Amino acid sequence: MIPPLSGSNTVATPADVATNYRITVIEDDAGDALLVEELLADTGLTHTIDWKQTLGTALPALATTKPDCVLLDLHLPDASGLSAIQAVEAACPTTAIVVLTGLAEAAAGERAVAGGAQDYLVKGQVTPDLLARVVRYAVHRKQAERASAELRENRLHAQENARLERGLLPAPLLAGSPVAATTRYLPGRERALLGGDFLDVVQTRDGLVHAVIGDVSGHGADEAALGVCLRITWRALVLAGHRGIDLLDLLEQVLVAERPREDMFATCSTLELDPSTGSLTIHLAGHHEPLLLEQTEAAELPAAHGIALGIVPGLAKWTPSRAHLPSGAALLLYTDGLNEGRTGHGNERLGTAGLIDLVRTAPSRAPDELLDHLVDSARALNAGRHADDMAVLHLTWN
């Protein structure tokens, strides 16, 4: 009885001295398995080897050990052909697969490569040099395939993000206006698509400046798509002359019609600013108040609260709140990703008071520098413990 193969060969060529190839042999014939071990010992590759006689015993080990290369017999007691290749690939997608075929099965080896294997070897025609080349190239080929797949995925991800960003973060329509807008947007998760937060600013023909910032509940593609829909709808309705409660009611109707699930809702703040007088009208739908920034001070701008869009469709009531924006002052509108993160002091949230402290201690009140300071400081304090999308809108009036 030949014992299960395991061990390592430490004789390496200069090209392979830095690489320890982890190799699993799945072969039911003990004699063929021993021959593969002896050939590997003569290759000069630094390697470790593990032998499994059946696919059923190999798959759990593959998922745990994740070898660099699997030498796979195409005829096992419990699997054969392409099904065996697919099972190995599913258990360990990063592993290169080299199939072992008989003398009369060269065509089977070619079919195996077409079906996902990196290469094949014909039993009885394998030399140490050939085995070394096949293992090295199969591993490198698999790595190149994975890198290429990740590159394609990253490109598609970037393209999708760019499309969503154009929908969620349009260019403000403020030509010739004394109002200036500065924005920031960050998804809550690494490599995530942009989320459901949205914002927009437009100036209408009557000279009024309109702004919105909102947050669709949840994270993901559905939420991002709904956020884009609401943002575009808001702009179209504002340019068509809709204002205040009528505007929010129409937005809610669109949300209810477009949302893929009944539990989805959206919070938002809308405002109208008359630059000629500084008069301001605010509507809150489940959203928090904006901050009024004057010189070195910052404070919440009092406003009446209303229910979020989509919670009780058709029954919500929103109350307008009016205020005056002093010349040279600024407004800061934001979603809760900015102020609901942790602070590093126990489980304490940053909150509105903490955000106001960040504004007061900012080294500069210039819009870009201020927003960078707020976003960077909030993320540093949070240290990844709270993952929510973050949208910020800064408006100045001169």
Short mmCIF file of C-alpha atoms in Angstrom, two decimals:
data_model
loop_
_atom_site.label_atom_id
_atom_site.label_comp_id
_atom_site.label_asym_id
_atom_site.label_seq_id
_atom_site.Cartn_x
_atom_site.Cartn_y
_atom_site.Cartn_z
CA MET A 1 0.00 0.00 0.00
CA ILE A 2 1.44 3.35 -1.04
CA PRO A 3 0.81 5.99 1.67
CA PRO A 4 -0.87 9.32 0.83
CA LEU A 5 1.68 11.67 -0.69
CA SER A 6 2.76 14.67 1.31
CA GLY A 7 6.02 16.48 1.74
CA SER A 8 8.19 19.10 0.09
CA ASN A 9 11.07 19.34 -2.33
CA THR A 10 13.47 22.18 -1.55
CA VAL A 11 15.72 21.85 -4.62
CA ALA A 12 14.92 24.91 -6.71
CA THR A 13 16.24 26.61 -9.80
CA PRO A 14 17.14 30.30 -9.49
CA ALA A 15 13.95 31.28 -11.36
CA ASP A 16 11.75 29.42 -8.87
CA VAL A 17 13.64 29.90 -5.61
CA ALA A 18 11.17 32.59 -4.48
CA THR A 19 8.10 30.49 -5.31
CA ASN A 20 6.80 27.54 -3.33
CA TYR A 21 4.26 25.82 -5.56
CA ARG A 22 1.45 24.23 -3.56
CA ILE A 23 0.30 21.30 -5.67
CA THR A 24 -2.62 18.93 -5.12
CA VAL A 25 -2.71 15.67 -7.08
CA ILE A 26 -6.20 14.18 -7.53
CA GLU A 27 -5.49 10.67 -8.84
CA ASP A 28 -7.13 7.38 -7.84
CA ASP A 29 -4.23 5.21 -9.09
CA ALA A 30 -1.53 5.04 -6.41
CA GLY A 31 1.16 4.10 -8.91
CA ASP A 32 0.40 7.10 -11.15
CA ALA A 33 0.34 9.36 -8.09
CA LEU A 34 3.75 8.10 -6.98
CA LEU A 35 5.12 8.67 -10.49
CA VAL A 36 3.89 12.28 -10.40
CA GLU A 37 5.61 12.76 -7.03
CA GLU A 38 8.88 11.44 -8.41
CA LEU A 39 8.66 13.61 -11.51
CA LEU A 40 7.98 16.68 -9.37
CA ALA A 41 11.00 15.82 -7.23
CA ASP A 42 13.14 15.99 -10.39
CA THR A 43 11.72 19.28 -11.69
CA GLY A 44 13.76 21.55 -9.43
CA LEU A 45 10.58 23.39 -8.41
CA THR A 46 10.22 24.29 -4.76
CA HIS A 47 6.90 22.72 -3.94
CA THR A 48 4.62 21.00 -1.48
CA ILE A 49 2.38 18.17 -2.61
CA ASP A 50 -0.87 16.69 -1.37
CA TRP A 51 -2.53 13.57 -2.81
CA LYS A 52 -6.24 12.86 -2.90
CA GLN A 53 -7.71 9.70 -4.42
CA THR A 54 -11.25 11.01 -5.04
CA LEU A 55 -12.85 14.30 -5.90
CA GLY A 56 -15.09 14.05 -2.83
CA THR A 57 -12.11 14.01 -0.47
CA ALA A 58 -10.27 16.68 -2.46
CA LEU A 59 -12.91 19.41 -2.65
CA PRO A 60 -13.10 20.27 1.10
CA ALA A 61 -9.30 20.43 1.24
CA LEU A 62 -9.11 22.64 -1.85
CA ALA A 63 -11.51 25.16 -0.34
CA THR A 64 -9.28 25.39 2.74
CA THR A 65 -5.72 25.12 1.40
CA LYS A 66 -6.24 26.92 -1.95
CA PRO A 67 -3.29 25.31 -3.81
CA ASP A 68 -1.56 27.01 -6.70
CA CYS A 69 -2.08 24.07 -9.04
CA VAL A 70 -4.23 20.92 -9.20
CA LEU A 71 -3.07 17.93 -11.27
CA LEU A 72 -6.41 16.30 -12.02
CA ASP A 73 -7.05 12.83 -13.43
CA LEU A 74 -10.01 13.00 -15.78
CA HIS A 75 -11.30 9.57 -14.74
CA LEU A 76 -11.98 9.38 -10.99
CA PRO A 77 -14.29 6.96 -9.17
CA ASP A 78 -16.72 9.78 -8.31
CA ALA A 79 -16.30 12.23 -11.21
CA SER A 80 -14.94 12.51 -14.73
CA GLY A 81 -14.48 14.92 -17.60
CA LEU A 82 -15.67 18.49 -17.55
CA SER A 83 -17.80 17.98 -14.44
CA ALA A 84 -14.64 17.30 -12.41
CA ILE A 85 -12.98 20.45 -13.77
CA GLN A 86 -16.04 22.55 -12.96
CA ALA A 87 -16.19 21.15 -9.42
CA VAL A 88 -12.53 21.97 -8.76
CA GLU A 89 -12.92 25.47 -10.21
CA ALA A 90 -16.00 26.11 -8.08
CA ALA A 91 -14.23 24.96 -4.91
CA CYS A 92 -11.12 27.05 -5.56
CA PRO A 93 -11.49 29.65 -8.34
CA THR A 94 -7.90 30.91 -7.96
CA THR A 95 -6.27 27.51 -8.59
CA ALA A 96 -4.72 26.51 -11.92
CA ILE A 97 -5.93 23.15 -13.24
CA VAL A 98 -3.78 20.75 -15.28
CA VAL A 99 -5.61 17.58 -16.36
CA LEU A 100 -3.96 14.16 -16.71
CA THR A 101 -5.12 12.08 -19.68
CA GLY A 102 -4.26 8.68 -21.13
CA LEU A 103 -2.27 8.07 -24.31
CA ALA A 104 -5.42 7.70 -26.37
CA GLU A 105 -7.13 10.80 -24.92
CA ALA A 106 -5.30 13.79 -26.42
CA ALA A 107 -8.62 15.16 -27.69
CA ALA A 108 -10.02 14.93 -24.15
CA GLY A 109 -7.16 17.12 -22.94
CA GLU A 110 -7.95 19.74 -25.55
CA ARG A 111 -11.62 19.68 -24.58
CA ALA A 112 -10.59 20.09 -20.95
CA VAL A 113 -8.59 23.23 -21.77
CA ALA A 114 -11.57 24.59 -23.71
CA GLY A 115 -13.71 23.81 -20.66
CA GLY A 116 -11.64 25.79 -18.17
CA ALA A 117 -8.38 23.92 -17.46
CA GLN A 118 -5.13 25.80 -18.00
CA ASP A 119 -3.26 22.87 -19.63
CA TYR A 120 -3.10 19.06 -19.92
CA LEU A 121 -0.50 16.30 -19.73
CA VAL A 122 -0.59 12.85 -21.35
CA LYS A 123 0.39 10.08 -18.97
CA GLY A 124 3.48 8.19 -20.12
CA GLN A 125 4.80 11.23 -22.05
CA VAL A 126 5.69 13.46 -19.11
CA THR A 127 9.27 14.43 -18.35
CA PRO A 128 10.47 16.53 -15.40
CA ASP A 129 11.24 19.48 -17.68
CA LEU A 130 7.82 19.28 -19.32
CA LEU A 131 6.07 18.99 -15.96
CA ALA A 132 7.99 21.99 -14.58
CA ARG A 133 7.08 24.13 -17.59
CA VAL A 134 3.42 23.13 -17.53
CA VAL A 135 3.04 23.83 -13.78
CA ARG A 136 4.79 27.19 -14.01
CA TYR A 137 2.88 28.36 -17.08
CA ALA A 138 -0.47 27.07 -15.81
CA VAL A 139 -0.06 29.00 -12.54
CA HIS A 140 1.05 32.15 -14.36
CA ARG A 141 -1.75 31.80 -16.90
CA LYS A 142 -4.33 31.45 -14.13
CA GLN A 143 -2.96 34.52 -12.39
CA ALA A 144 -3.11 36.47 -15.66
CA GLU A 145 -6.70 35.35 -16.24
CA ARG A 146 -7.71 36.46 -12.74
CA ALA A 147 -5.94 39.81 -13.14
CA SER A 148 -7.64 40.35 -16.50
CA ALA A 149 -11.04 39.47 -15.06
CA GLU A 150 -10.52 41.86 -12.13
CA LEU A 151 -9.45 44.61 -14.54
CA ARG A 152 -12.60 44.12 -16.62
CA GLU A 153 -14.70 44.12 -13.45
CA ASN A 154 -13.05 47.32 -12.22
CA ARG A 155 -13.61 49.00 -15.58
CA LEU A 156 -17.28 48.01 -15.62
CA HIS A 157 -17.58 49.17 -12.00
CA ALA A 158 -16.01 52.53 -12.87
CA GLN A 159 -18.26 52.95 -15.91
CA GLU A 160 -21.37 52.16 -13.89
CA ASN A 161 -20.28 54.54 -11.14
CA ALA A 162 -19.71 57.26 -13.74
CA ARG A 163 -23.21 56.78 -15.16
CA LEU A 164 -24.75 56.87 -11.69
CA GLU A 165 -22.68 59.89 -10.72
CA ARG A 166 -23.96 61.83 -13.72
CA GLY A 167 -27.48 61.03 -12.55
CA LEU A 168 -26.99 61.65 -8.83
CA LEU A 169 -24.55 64.57 -9.03
CA PRO A 170 -25.45 66.79 -12.00
CA ALA A 171 -23.82 70.09 -12.81
CA PRO A 172 -25.69 72.85 -10.93
CA LEU A 173 -27.71 75.20 -13.14
CA LEU A 174 -26.48 78.47 -11.65
CA ALA A 175 -25.19 80.49 -14.59
CA GLY A 176 -24.93 84.14 -13.58
CA SER A 177 -26.27 83.52 -10.09
CA PRO A 178 -24.73 85.10 -6.95
CA VAL A 179 -25.19 81.68 -5.32
CA ALA A 180 -22.29 79.20 -5.56
CA ALA A 181 -22.60 75.45 -4.88
CA THR A 182 -19.89 73.03 -3.74
CA THR A 183 -20.56 69.31 -3.30
CA ARG A 184 -19.02 66.09 -1.99
CA TYR A 185 -20.26 62.52 -2.38
CA LEU A 186 -18.85 59.26 -1.02
CA PRO A 187 -20.33 55.74 -1.07
CA GLY A 188 -20.47 54.03 2.29
CA ARG A 189 -18.62 50.84 1.27
CA GLU A 190 -15.27 50.25 -0.35
CA ARG A 191 -15.60 49.68 -4.12
CA ALA A 192 -19.33 50.22 -3.79
CA LEU A 193 -21.54 51.74 -6.39
CA LEU A 194 -22.77 55.16 -5.53
CA GLY A 195 -25.69 54.81 -3.15
CA GLY A 196 -29.14 56.32 -2.95
CA ASP A 197 -28.13 59.80 -1.73
CA PHE A 198 -28.82 62.59 -4.23
CA LEU A 199 -28.57 66.37 -4.52
CA ASP A 200 -29.18 69.12 -7.06
CA VAL A 201 -29.23 72.91 -7.43
CA VAL A 202 -30.96 74.95 -10.15
CA GLN A 203 -31.87 78.58 -10.75
CA THR A 204 -35.22 79.26 -12.41
CA ARG A 205 -36.14 82.14 -14.71
CA ASP A 206 -37.61 84.14 -11.85
CA GLY A 207 -34.16 84.29 -10.27
CA LEU A 208 -34.93 81.92 -7.40
CA VAL A 209 -32.34 79.27 -6.53
CA HIS A 210 -33.73 75.83 -5.64
CA ALA A 211 -31.81 73.02 -3.94
CA VAL A 212 -32.54 69.48 -2.80
CA ILE A 213 -30.63 66.86 -0.89
CA GLY A 214 -32.04 63.42 -0.16
CA ASP A 215 -31.35 59.88 0.95
CA VAL A 216 -33.11 56.73 -0.28
CA SER A 217 -33.33 54.09 2.46
CA GLY A 218 -30.91 51.19 2.00
CA HIS A 219 -27.81 50.64 -0.12
CA GLY A 220 -27.34 49.11 -3.53
CA ALA A 221 -28.23 49.37 -7.20
CA ASP A 222 -32.00 49.65 -6.63
CA GLU A 223 -31.51 52.52 -4.19
CA ALA A 224 -29.06 54.29 -6.51
CA ALA A 225 -31.47 53.96 -9.44
CA LEU A 226 -34.34 55.35 -7.36
CA GLY A 227 -32.13 58.21 -6.18
CA VAL A 228 -31.32 59.10 -9.79
CA CYS A 229 -35.02 58.96 -10.64
CA LEU A 230 -35.98 61.28 -7.78
CA ARG A 231 -33.21 63.74 -8.56
CA ILE A 232 -34.16 63.99 -12.24
CA THR A 233 -37.84 64.24 -11.35
CA TRP A 234 -37.13 67.03 -8.86
CA ARG A 235 -35.22 69.06 -11.44
CA ALA A 236 -37.90 68.60 -14.09
CA LEU A 237 -40.69 69.55 -11.69
CA VAL A 238 -38.86 72.64 -10.43
CA LEU A 239 -38.13 73.86 -13.95
CA ALA A 240 -41.81 73.25 -14.76
CA GLY A 241 -42.83 75.61 -11.95
CA HIS A 242 -43.79 73.25 -9.10
CA ARG A 243 -42.96 74.45 -5.60
CA GLY A 244 -43.22 73.52 -1.92
CA ILE A 245 -45.80 70.96 -0.79
CA ASP A 246 -47.02 70.38 -4.35
CA LEU A 247 -43.45 69.50 -5.36
CA LEU A 248 -43.01 67.04 -2.47
CA ASP A 249 -46.35 65.42 -3.17
CA LEU A 250 -45.40 64.79 -6.81
CA LEU A 251 -41.99 63.46 -5.76
CA GLU A 252 -43.69 61.01 -3.42
CA GLN A 253 -46.01 59.83 -6.17
CA VAL A 254 -43.03 59.11 -8.40
CA LEU A 255 -41.20 57.31 -5.57
CA VAL A 256 -44.20 55.05 -4.90
CA ALA A 257 -44.58 54.28 -8.60
CA GLU A 258 -40.87 53.56 -9.19
CA ARG A 259 -39.71 51.83 -6.01
CA PRO A 260 -39.15 48.06 -6.45
CA ARG A 261 -40.15 47.33 -2.83
CA GLU A 262 -42.91 48.82 -0.69
CA ASP A 263 -40.60 49.30 2.30
CA MET A 264 -38.40 51.80 0.45
CA PHE A 265 -38.70 55.48 1.36
CA ALA A 266 -36.65 58.65 1.02
CA THR A 267 -35.83 61.59 3.23
CA CYS A 268 -35.09 64.98 1.69
CA SER A 269 -34.70 68.69 2.31
CA THR A 270 -35.77 71.25 -0.28
CA LEU A 271 -35.17 74.97 -0.21
CA GLU A 272 -35.87 78.10 -2.24
CA LEU A 273 -33.55 81.08 -1.95
CA ASP A 274 -34.26 84.53 -3.32
CA PRO A 275 -30.77 86.00 -3.90
CA SER A 276 -32.19 89.53 -4.23
CA THR A 277 -33.43 89.55 -0.62
CA GLY A 278 -31.81 86.55 1.09
CA SER A 279 -35.21 85.13 1.97
CA LEU A 280 -35.25 81.36 2.37
CA THR A 281 -38.06 78.77 2.39
CA ILE A 282 -37.29 75.25 3.65
CA HIS A 283 -39.29 72.00 3.59
CA LEU A 284 -38.09 68.98 5.56
CA ALA A 285 -39.39 65.52 4.68
CA GLY A 286 -37.88 63.23 7.30
CA HIS A 287 -34.57 65.06 6.96
CA HIS A 288 -32.56 67.13 9.42
CA GLU A 289 -32.15 70.90 9.33
CA PRO A 290 -29.35 72.53 7.33
CA LEU A 291 -26.55 74.36 9.14
CA LEU A 292 -26.20 78.12 8.85
CA LEU A 293 -22.52 79.14 8.70
CA GLU A 294 -21.59 82.72 9.61
CA GLN A 295 -17.98 83.80 10.03
CA THR A 296 -16.62 81.39 12.68
CA GLU A 297 -20.02 80.19 13.94
CA ALA A 298 -22.33 77.38 12.87
CA ALA A 299 -25.83 76.51 14.03
CA GLU A 300 -28.86 74.54 12.96
CA LEU A 301 -31.37 76.57 10.97
CA PRO A 302 -34.73 75.92 12.70
CA ALA A 303 -37.33 74.33 10.43
CA ALA A 304 -40.54 72.36 10.83
CA HIS A 305 -40.20 68.60 10.40
CA GLY A 306 -42.37 66.48 8.12
CA ILE A 307 -42.55 62.76 7.42
CA ALA A 308 -40.30 61.06 4.87
CA LEU A 309 -41.53 60.42 1.34
CA GLY A 310 -43.20 57.03 0.90
CA ILE A 311 -43.89 56.24 4.57
CA VAL A 312 -47.64 56.99 4.37
CA PRO A 313 -48.23 57.88 0.71
CA GLY A 314 -50.78 60.61 0.19
CA LEU A 315 -51.24 61.35 3.89
CA ALA A 316 -48.06 63.22 4.77
CA LYS A 317 -48.13 66.91 5.64
CA TRP A 318 -45.17 69.19 5.16
CA THR A 319 -44.91 72.68 6.60
CA PRO A 320 -42.81 75.45 5.05
CA SER A 321 -40.29 77.24 7.27
CA ARG A 322 -38.96 80.68 6.39
CA ALA A 323 -35.70 82.33 7.33
CA HIS A 324 -33.24 84.95 6.15
CA LEU A 325 -29.76 84.17 4.84
CA PRO A 326 -27.35 87.02 5.67
CA SER A 327 -25.06 88.19 2.90
CA GLY A 328 -21.74 86.33 3.04
CA ALA A 329 -23.25 83.45 5.00
CA ALA A 330 -23.40 79.86 3.83
CA LEU A 331 -25.75 76.89 4.13
CA LEU A 332 -24.57 73.31 4.70
CA LEU A 333 -26.99 70.54 3.70
CA TYR A 334 -25.92 66.94 4.27
CA THR A 335 -27.12 63.36 4.55
CA ASP A 336 -26.75 61.33 7.73
CA GLY A 337 -23.63 59.55 6.49
CA LEU A 338 -21.74 62.68 7.58
CA ASN A 339 -22.95 62.96 11.16
CA GLU A 340 -24.10 59.45 12.19
CA GLY A 341 -20.65 57.85 12.27
CA ARG A 342 -18.88 56.99 15.51
CA THR A 343 -16.39 59.27 17.25
CA GLY A 344 -13.98 56.79 18.78
CA HIS A 345 -15.27 57.56 22.30
CA GLY A 346 -17.08 54.36 23.22
CA ASN A 347 -20.11 53.91 21.00
CA GLU A 348 -20.90 57.62 20.77
CA ARG A 349 -22.09 59.06 17.46
CA LEU A 350 -20.71 62.29 16.05
CA GLY A 351 -24.17 63.86 15.86
CA THR A 352 -25.08 67.39 14.87
CA ALA A 353 -23.22 68.92 17.83
CA GLY A 354 -20.04 67.09 16.84
CA LEU A 355 -20.44 68.19 13.23
CA ILE A 356 -20.83 71.82 14.36
CA ASP A 357 -17.61 71.47 16.38
CA LEU A 358 -15.84 70.21 13.25
CA VAL A 359 -17.09 73.26 11.35
CA ARG A 360 -15.91 75.63 14.10
CA THR A 361 -12.44 74.06 14.23
CA ALA A 362 -11.98 73.94 10.46
CA PRO A 363 -8.70 75.55 9.40
CA SER A 364 -10.46 77.28 6.49
CA ARG A 365 -14.01 78.33 5.60
CA ALA A 366 -13.26 78.20 1.87
CA PRO A 367 -15.89 75.78 0.53
CA ASP A 368 -13.58 73.11 -0.91
CA GLU A 369 -11.24 73.13 2.07
CA LEU A 370 -14.13 73.11 4.53
CA LEU A 371 -15.90 70.15 2.92
CA ASP A 372 -12.66 68.18 2.65
CA HIS A 373 -12.04 68.85 6.34
CA LEU A 374 -15.53 67.72 7.36
CA VAL A 375 -15.53 64.54 5.26
CA ASP A 376 -11.97 63.54 6.18
CA SER A 377 -12.48 64.26 9.89
CA ALA A 378 -15.79 62.39 10.08
CA ARG A 379 -14.33 59.35 8.32
CA ALA A 380 -11.22 59.36 10.51
CA LEU A 381 -13.31 59.50 13.70
CA ASN A 382 -15.62 56.78 12.43
CA ALA A 383 -12.74 54.47 11.48
CA GLY A 384 -14.99 52.28 9.33
CA ARG A 385 -17.52 51.43 12.06
CA HIS A 386 -20.49 53.06 10.31
CA ALA A 387 -20.96 52.45 6.58
CA ASP A 388 -23.42 54.88 5.03
CA ASP A 389 -23.36 57.00 1.92
CA MET A 390 -22.38 60.63 2.39
CA ALA A 391 -23.60 63.62 0.39
CA VAL A 392 -22.82 67.25 1.26
CA LEU A 393 -24.03 70.47 -0.37
CA HIS A 394 -22.50 73.86 0.50
CA LEU A 395 -24.24 77.03 -0.72
CA THR A 396 -22.82 80.55 -0.45
CA TRP A 397 -24.60 83.81 -1.24
CA ASN A 398 -22.89 87.07 -1.96
#
